[in-house]
Amino acid sequence: MPAMEGFVDFDPDENIPSLKGKVIFITGGTAGLGASSIKALAAHNPAHIYFSGRNAHAGQNVISEIKCSHPSASLTFIQMDLSSLSSVKAASNQFIHDHLDILMCNAGIMAHPPALSKDGYEIHIAVNHLGHEMLIKQLLPTLLRTAELPDSDVRIINLTSIGYRGHPRSGISFNELSTTTSKLIMGPWMRYGQSKLANILYASALARHHPSVTSVSVHPGVVETGLVTNLSFLRRTAIYVINWFMGIEIMDEKKGEYSQLWCAAGAKKGELVNGGFYIPVGVERTSTLDKKGRSEGLGERVWEWTEGVLGKH
């Protein structure tokens, strides 16, 4: 992506400071941007990195690879299925540290066929939104206690996408979040879009409800990870063609990790706009969100709906 006003010249190897004493949690850490982010952060000596995923073998492979380069790195893999709220709640009990400095909600799915989660929710909203909010709810007491410590700098990084623009006209189609019978014309893309809109709105709501913790949403760019390459040929081609016409670069994983790493650890304390929306690299673009993306009212409705769902589990 070409440089623009406000663009940060960022290299994780050079520009992330020492993370000594920091405890980090990253979802979706067994592949793609999650695994890439773990490797980048491990190079800066954090106290511990927790990361989650569904595949325990892949998790151990990530640990083994990091240990080859950084033998003293301290890591814990937590098996977690974000499509199951009970799985997330149970898995969060494996977090045993008394403080947490960085929570990166990285995992996600895109353009899947109509399906319901194990709890009966539309699969995109379940994985991309509800699973992460259950994790945040479980870890929030620790995050808030950490924020009270001297010189603390607690951050929640919520990965989203400019694909949020594909949301339905209402923003979030609440009456369709527990059904596979969708009236949405561009079904898979609109369901994905509203889940990514939910990520943006929930990040800004977190900032309002818990201002001592810095919560931002981050569009990492269009990155050639499994999120894209595992799609069908037609859907994958559509992404490439649309972005080619828009002049948007398709980035590899190494470059794609920069935006979330800058927000998680590269930006100086106080440099992030709490509740802000960021694009690569380090560019705050909340003002360019559409009306739904900027709607505090819709954000509070998402917050209340989410709290209601999580309260049942």
Short mmCIF file of C-alpha atoms in Angstrom, two decimals:
data_model
loop_
_atom_site.label_atom_id
_atom_site.label_comp_id
_atom_site.label_asym_id
_atom_site.label_seq_id
_atom_site.Cartn_x
_atom_site.Cartn_y
_atom_site.Cartn_z
CA MET A 1 0.00 0.00 0.00
CA PRO A 2 1.50 3.37 -0.95
CA ALA A 3 2.49 5.80 1.73
CA MET A 4 -0.10 8.37 2.75
CA GLU A 5 -0.45 11.25 5.16
CA GLY A 6 0.20 9.90 8.64
CA PHE A 7 1.78 6.70 7.37
CA VAL A 8 4.26 5.21 9.87
CA ASP A 9 7.56 3.85 8.60
CA PHE A 10 7.62 0.73 10.77
CA ASP A 11 9.86 -2.31 11.02
CA PRO A 12 8.96 -4.72 13.87
CA ASP A 13 12.55 -5.87 14.22
CA GLU A 14 13.80 -2.33 14.75
CA ASN A 15 10.86 -0.37 16.14
CA ILE A 16 9.27 -2.59 18.77
CA PRO A 17 10.90 -1.78 22.13
CA SER A 18 11.78 -4.33 24.78
CA LEU A 19 8.67 -6.16 25.99
CA LYS A 20 10.33 -7.31 29.19
CA GLY A 21 7.70 -8.09 31.81
CA LYS A 22 4.82 -7.97 29.31
CA VAL A 23 2.23 -10.76 29.10
CA ILE A 24 0.52 -11.19 25.74
CA PHE A 25 -2.46 -13.22 24.46
CA ILE A 26 -3.09 -13.76 20.72
CA THR A 27 -5.97 -15.71 19.17
CA GLY A 28 -5.56 -17.61 15.93
CA GLY A 29 -1.87 -18.06 16.60
CA THR A 30 -1.17 -21.33 14.79
CA ALA A 31 -0.98 -19.86 11.27
CA GLY A 32 -1.19 -16.68 9.23
CA LEU A 33 -0.92 -13.27 10.85
CA GLY A 34 -1.34 -14.73 14.33
CA ALA A 35 1.69 -17.00 14.08
CA SER A 36 3.67 -14.27 12.33
CA SER A 37 2.83 -11.79 15.11
CA ILE A 38 3.85 -14.24 17.84
CA LYS A 39 7.24 -14.75 16.20
CA ALA A 40 7.78 -11.01 15.85
CA LEU A 41 6.83 -10.25 19.46
CA ALA A 42 8.83 -13.17 20.89
CA ALA A 43 11.97 -11.53 19.54
CA HIS A 44 11.54 -8.67 22.03
CA ASN A 45 11.70 -10.68 25.25
CA PRO A 46 8.15 -10.59 26.66
CA ALA A 47 7.54 -12.36 29.97
CA HIS A 48 5.06 -14.78 28.36
CA ILE A 49 2.94 -15.24 25.24
CA TYR A 50 -0.31 -17.20 25.32
CA PHE A 51 -1.83 -18.08 21.96
CA SER A 52 -4.89 -20.03 20.94
CA GLY A 53 -6.07 -22.15 18.05
CA ARG A 54 -7.95 -25.35 17.30
CA ASN A 55 -4.97 -27.45 16.22
CA ALA A 56 -2.72 -28.51 19.10
CA HIS A 57 -0.11 -30.03 16.78
CA ALA A 58 0.17 -26.77 14.85
CA GLY A 59 0.46 -24.90 18.15
CA GLN A 60 3.39 -27.03 19.26
CA ASN A 61 5.05 -26.51 15.88
CA VAL A 62 4.89 -22.72 16.39
CA ILE A 63 6.47 -23.09 19.84
CA SER A 64 9.22 -25.35 18.49
CA GLU A 65 10.01 -22.93 15.66
CA ILE A 66 10.23 -19.95 18.01
CA LYS A 67 12.38 -21.87 20.49
CA CYS A 68 14.93 -22.52 17.74
CA SER A 69 15.51 -18.77 17.39
CA HIS A 70 14.70 -17.69 20.95
CA PRO A 71 15.40 -20.59 23.36
CA SER A 72 14.37 -18.59 26.41
CA ALA A 73 10.98 -17.61 24.98
CA SER A 74 8.08 -18.50 27.29
CA LEU A 75 4.94 -19.59 25.44
CA THR A 76 1.69 -21.44 26.16
CA PHE A 77 -0.65 -22.84 23.52
CA ILE A 78 -4.34 -22.96 24.51
CA GLN A 79 -6.67 -25.11 22.43
CA MET A 80 -9.81 -23.08 21.81
CA ASP A 81 -12.77 -23.22 19.44
CA LEU A 82 -14.05 -19.67 18.96
CA SER A 83 -17.31 -21.01 17.52
CA SER A 84 -18.18 -22.47 20.94
CA LEU A 85 -18.69 -20.06 23.82
CA SER A 86 -18.29 -22.87 26.37
CA SER A 87 -14.96 -23.79 24.76
CA VAL A 88 -13.74 -20.20 24.99
CA LYS A 89 -14.90 -19.84 28.59
CA ALA A 90 -13.24 -23.10 29.67
CA ALA A 91 -10.03 -22.43 27.73
CA SER A 92 -9.64 -18.97 29.29
CA ASN A 93 -9.13 -20.68 32.65
CA GLN A 94 -5.73 -21.82 31.38
CA PHE A 95 -4.54 -18.21 31.59
CA ILE A 96 -2.79 -18.14 34.97
CA HIS A 97 -0.78 -14.90 35.06
CA ASP A 98 -1.82 -12.09 37.39
CA HIS A 99 -1.50 -9.43 34.69
CA LEU A 100 -2.14 -9.08 30.96
CA ASP A 101 -0.75 -6.23 28.88
CA ILE A 102 -1.71 -7.03 25.27
CA LEU A 103 -4.72 -8.99 23.97
CA MET A 104 -4.77 -9.40 20.20
CA CYS A 105 -8.07 -10.72 18.82
CA ASN A 106 -6.62 -11.95 15.54
CA ALA A 107 -8.53 -15.10 14.50
CA GLY A 108 -11.34 -14.98 11.97
CA ILE A 109 -13.21 -16.56 9.08
CA MET A 110 -14.45 -15.06 5.82
CA ALA A 111 -17.21 -15.79 3.29
CA HIS A 112 -18.21 -19.19 4.65
CA PRO A 113 -21.45 -20.86 3.50
CA PRO A 114 -24.53 -20.42 5.70
CA ALA A 115 -24.05 -22.22 9.02
CA LEU A 116 -24.80 -21.89 12.71
CA SER A 117 -22.27 -22.18 15.53
CA LYS A 118 -22.55 -24.77 18.28
CA ASP A 119 -24.49 -22.18 20.27
CA GLY A 120 -26.91 -21.44 17.43
CA TYR A 121 -25.48 -18.18 16.07
CA GLU A 122 -24.56 -17.25 12.50
CA ILE A 123 -21.04 -18.62 12.05
CA HIS A 124 -19.27 -15.34 11.12
CA ILE A 125 -20.73 -13.38 14.03
CA ALA A 126 -19.99 -16.36 16.30
CA VAL A 127 -16.30 -16.75 15.40
CA ASN A 128 -15.31 -13.20 14.47
CA HIS A 129 -17.26 -11.45 17.21
CA LEU A 130 -18.90 -13.48 19.98
CA GLY A 131 -15.99 -15.85 20.61
CA HIS A 132 -13.59 -12.96 21.02
CA GLU A 133 -15.96 -11.00 23.23
CA MET A 134 -16.34 -14.02 25.50
CA LEU A 135 -12.56 -14.17 25.79
CA ILE A 136 -12.40 -10.44 26.53
CA LYS A 137 -15.11 -10.83 29.18
CA GLN A 138 -13.18 -13.62 30.90
CA LEU A 139 -9.87 -11.73 30.80
CA LEU A 140 -11.26 -8.25 31.47
CA PRO A 141 -10.82 -8.34 35.28
CA THR A 142 -7.12 -9.08 34.75
CA LEU A 143 -6.83 -6.40 32.07
CA LEU A 144 -8.47 -3.82 34.34
CA ARG A 145 -6.25 -4.73 37.31
CA THR A 146 -3.21 -4.44 35.08
CA ALA A 147 -4.35 -1.00 33.93
CA GLU A 148 -4.27 0.18 37.56
CA LEU A 149 -0.57 -0.64 37.95
CA PRO A 150 2.03 2.15 37.74
CA ASP A 151 3.25 2.84 34.18
CA SER A 152 0.75 0.35 32.73
CA ASP A 153 -0.16 0.38 29.04
CA VAL A 154 -2.90 -2.18 28.44
CA ARG A 155 -4.13 -2.70 24.89
CA ILE A 156 -6.81 -4.75 23.14
CA ILE A 157 -6.27 -5.08 19.39
CA ASN A 158 -9.38 -6.13 17.46
CA LEU A 159 -8.70 -7.20 13.87
CA THR A 160 -11.34 -6.06 11.43
CA SER A 161 -11.43 -5.38 7.69
CA ILE A 162 -12.47 -2.73 5.21
CA GLY A 163 -14.75 -5.55 4.11
CA TYR A 164 -17.03 -4.25 6.89
CA ARG A 165 -18.47 -2.03 4.13
CA GLY A 166 -20.30 -5.08 2.84
CA HIS A 167 -22.64 -5.00 5.86
CA PRO A 168 -26.42 -4.93 5.29
CA ARG A 169 -28.20 -1.59 5.12
CA SER A 170 -29.16 -1.81 8.79
CA GLY A 171 -25.52 -2.37 9.75
CA ILE A 172 -26.21 -5.49 11.81
CA SER A 173 -29.16 -7.69 10.85
CA PHE A 174 -29.98 -8.69 14.42
CA ASN A 175 -33.04 -10.73 13.44
CA GLU A 176 -30.85 -13.01 11.28
CA LEU A 177 -28.05 -13.72 13.75
CA SER A 178 -29.60 -17.02 14.86
CA THR A 179 -30.65 -18.40 11.49
CA THR A 180 -29.18 -19.71 8.24
CA THR A 181 -32.20 -18.46 6.30
CA SER A 182 -30.71 -15.22 5.10
CA LYS A 183 -32.41 -12.47 3.14
CA LEU A 184 -29.03 -10.93 2.42
CA ILE A 185 -28.44 -10.92 -1.35
CA MET A 186 -24.66 -11.19 -1.15
CA GLY A 187 -25.04 -13.68 1.69
CA PRO A 188 -21.49 -14.81 2.61
CA TRP A 189 -19.92 -11.39 2.06
CA MET A 190 -22.64 -9.46 3.90
CA ARG A 191 -22.51 -11.86 6.85
CA TYR A 192 -18.74 -11.38 6.93
CA GLY A 193 -19.16 -7.61 6.57
CA GLN A 194 -21.52 -7.28 9.50
CA SER A 195 -19.22 -9.36 11.71
CA LYS A 196 -16.33 -7.03 10.85
CA LEU A 197 -18.56 -4.02 11.54
CA ALA A 198 -19.32 -5.59 14.92
CA ASN A 199 -15.56 -5.73 15.61
CA ILE A 200 -15.24 -2.00 14.92
CA LEU A 201 -18.29 -1.04 16.97
CA TYR A 202 -17.36 -3.26 19.92
CA ALA A 203 -13.82 -1.86 20.04
CA SER A 204 -15.18 1.67 20.28
CA ALA A 205 -17.76 0.57 22.88
CA LEU A 206 -15.00 -1.02 24.96
CA ALA A 207 -13.16 2.29 24.92
CA ARG A 208 -16.27 4.07 26.24
CA HIS A 209 -17.13 1.48 28.89
CA HIS A 210 -13.56 0.77 30.05
CA PRO A 211 -11.40 3.80 29.14
CA SER A 212 -8.44 2.66 31.28
CA VAL A 213 -7.76 0.00 28.63
CA THR A 214 -6.84 1.12 25.11
CA SER A 215 -9.05 -0.71 22.60
CA VAL A 216 -8.67 -0.23 18.85
CA SER A 217 -9.81 -1.96 15.66
CA VAL A 218 -7.24 -2.67 12.96
CA HIS A 219 -7.55 -3.41 9.26
CA PRO A 220 -4.29 -5.25 8.49
CA GLY A 221 -4.58 -4.76 4.74
CA VAL A 222 -5.44 -7.42 2.17
CA VAL A 223 -3.04 -10.19 3.13
CA GLU A 224 -2.40 -13.46 1.32
CA THR A 225 -3.03 -15.83 4.23
CA GLY A 226 -5.29 -18.85 4.52
CA LEU A 227 -8.22 -16.50 5.13
CA VAL A 228 -7.97 -15.66 1.42
CA THR A 229 -6.14 -18.61 -0.14
CA ASN A 230 -8.50 -21.19 1.37
CA LEU A 231 -11.52 -19.65 -0.34
CA SER A 232 -13.00 -21.15 -3.48
CA PHE A 233 -11.34 -20.19 -6.76
CA LEU A 234 -14.17 -17.84 -7.73
CA ARG A 235 -14.28 -16.03 -4.39
CA ARG A 236 -10.50 -15.77 -4.22
CA THR A 237 -10.37 -14.41 -7.77
CA ALA A 238 -13.07 -11.87 -6.94
CA ILE A 239 -10.95 -10.51 -4.07
CA TYR A 240 -7.86 -10.20 -6.28
CA VAL A 241 -9.74 -8.52 -9.13
CA ILE A 242 -11.64 -6.07 -6.91
CA ASN A 243 -8.49 -5.01 -5.10
CA TRP A 244 -6.54 -4.74 -8.37
CA PHE A 245 -9.14 -2.28 -9.69
CA MET A 246 -9.00 -0.36 -6.39
CA GLY A 247 -5.20 -0.19 -6.59
CA ILE A 248 -4.83 -2.06 -3.28
CA GLU A 249 -1.72 -4.16 -2.83
CA ILE A 250 -2.11 -7.83 -1.87
CA MET A 251 0.47 -8.19 0.89
CA ASP A 252 2.39 -11.22 2.10
CA GLU A 253 2.26 -12.26 5.76
CA LYS A 254 5.49 -10.49 6.72
CA LYS A 255 4.21 -7.12 5.56
CA GLY A 256 0.63 -7.88 6.60
CA GLU A 257 1.57 -8.20 10.27
CA TYR A 258 2.88 -4.65 10.52
CA SER A 259 -0.39 -2.86 11.26
CA GLN A 260 -1.48 -5.00 14.21
CA LEU A 261 2.07 -5.15 15.59
CA TRP A 262 2.39 -1.37 15.48
CA CYS A 263 -0.88 -0.97 17.37
CA ALA A 264 0.00 -3.73 19.85
CA ALA A 265 3.59 -2.79 20.64
CA GLY A 266 5.14 -0.32 18.20
CA ALA A 267 3.05 2.73 19.05
CA LYS A 268 4.21 4.68 22.08
CA LYS A 269 2.04 4.88 25.18
CA GLY A 270 -0.75 7.38 24.60
CA GLU A 271 -0.16 7.47 20.85
CA LEU A 272 -3.20 5.34 19.99
CA VAL A 273 -6.66 6.92 19.82
CA ASN A 274 -8.77 4.87 22.22
CA GLY A 275 -11.64 3.35 20.24
CA GLY A 276 -9.97 4.29 16.96
CA PHE A 277 -9.95 2.46 13.62
CA TYR A 278 -6.52 1.94 12.02
CA ILE A 279 -5.28 1.01 8.56
CA PRO A 280 -1.69 0.15 7.50
CA VAL A 281 0.51 1.29 8.98
CA GLY A 282 -0.40 3.34 12.01
CA VAL A 283 -2.95 5.49 10.16
CA GLU A 284 -6.01 6.41 12.25
CA ARG A 285 -9.04 6.63 9.95
CA THR A 286 -12.08 6.57 12.22
CA SER A 287 -13.46 9.61 10.42
CA THR A 288 -13.57 7.69 7.12
CA LEU A 289 -15.82 4.94 8.47
CA ASP A 290 -19.32 4.95 7.04
CA LYS A 291 -22.31 6.13 9.07
CA LYS A 292 -22.88 2.71 10.64
CA GLY A 293 -19.21 2.32 11.54
CA ARG A 294 -19.29 5.66 13.39
CA SER A 295 -22.67 5.12 15.06
CA GLU A 296 -22.40 5.18 18.84
CA GLY A 297 -26.05 4.18 19.05
CA LEU A 298 -25.51 1.05 16.95
CA GLY A 299 -22.35 0.36 18.93
CA GLU A 300 -24.30 0.40 22.19
CA ARG A 301 -26.93 -1.90 20.69
CA VAL A 302 -24.16 -4.34 19.66
CA TRP A 303 -22.70 -4.05 23.18
CA GLU A 304 -26.06 -4.80 24.86
CA TRP A 305 -26.89 -7.66 22.47
CA THR A 306 -23.45 -9.18 23.02
CA GLU A 307 -23.68 -8.86 26.81
CA GLY A 308 -27.05 -10.57 26.66
CA VAL A 309 -25.68 -13.49 24.66
CA LEU A 310 -22.59 -13.92 26.83
CA GLY A 311 -24.71 -13.73 29.97
CA LYS A 312 -26.50 -16.92 28.91
CA HIS A 313 -23.23 -18.85 28.89
#
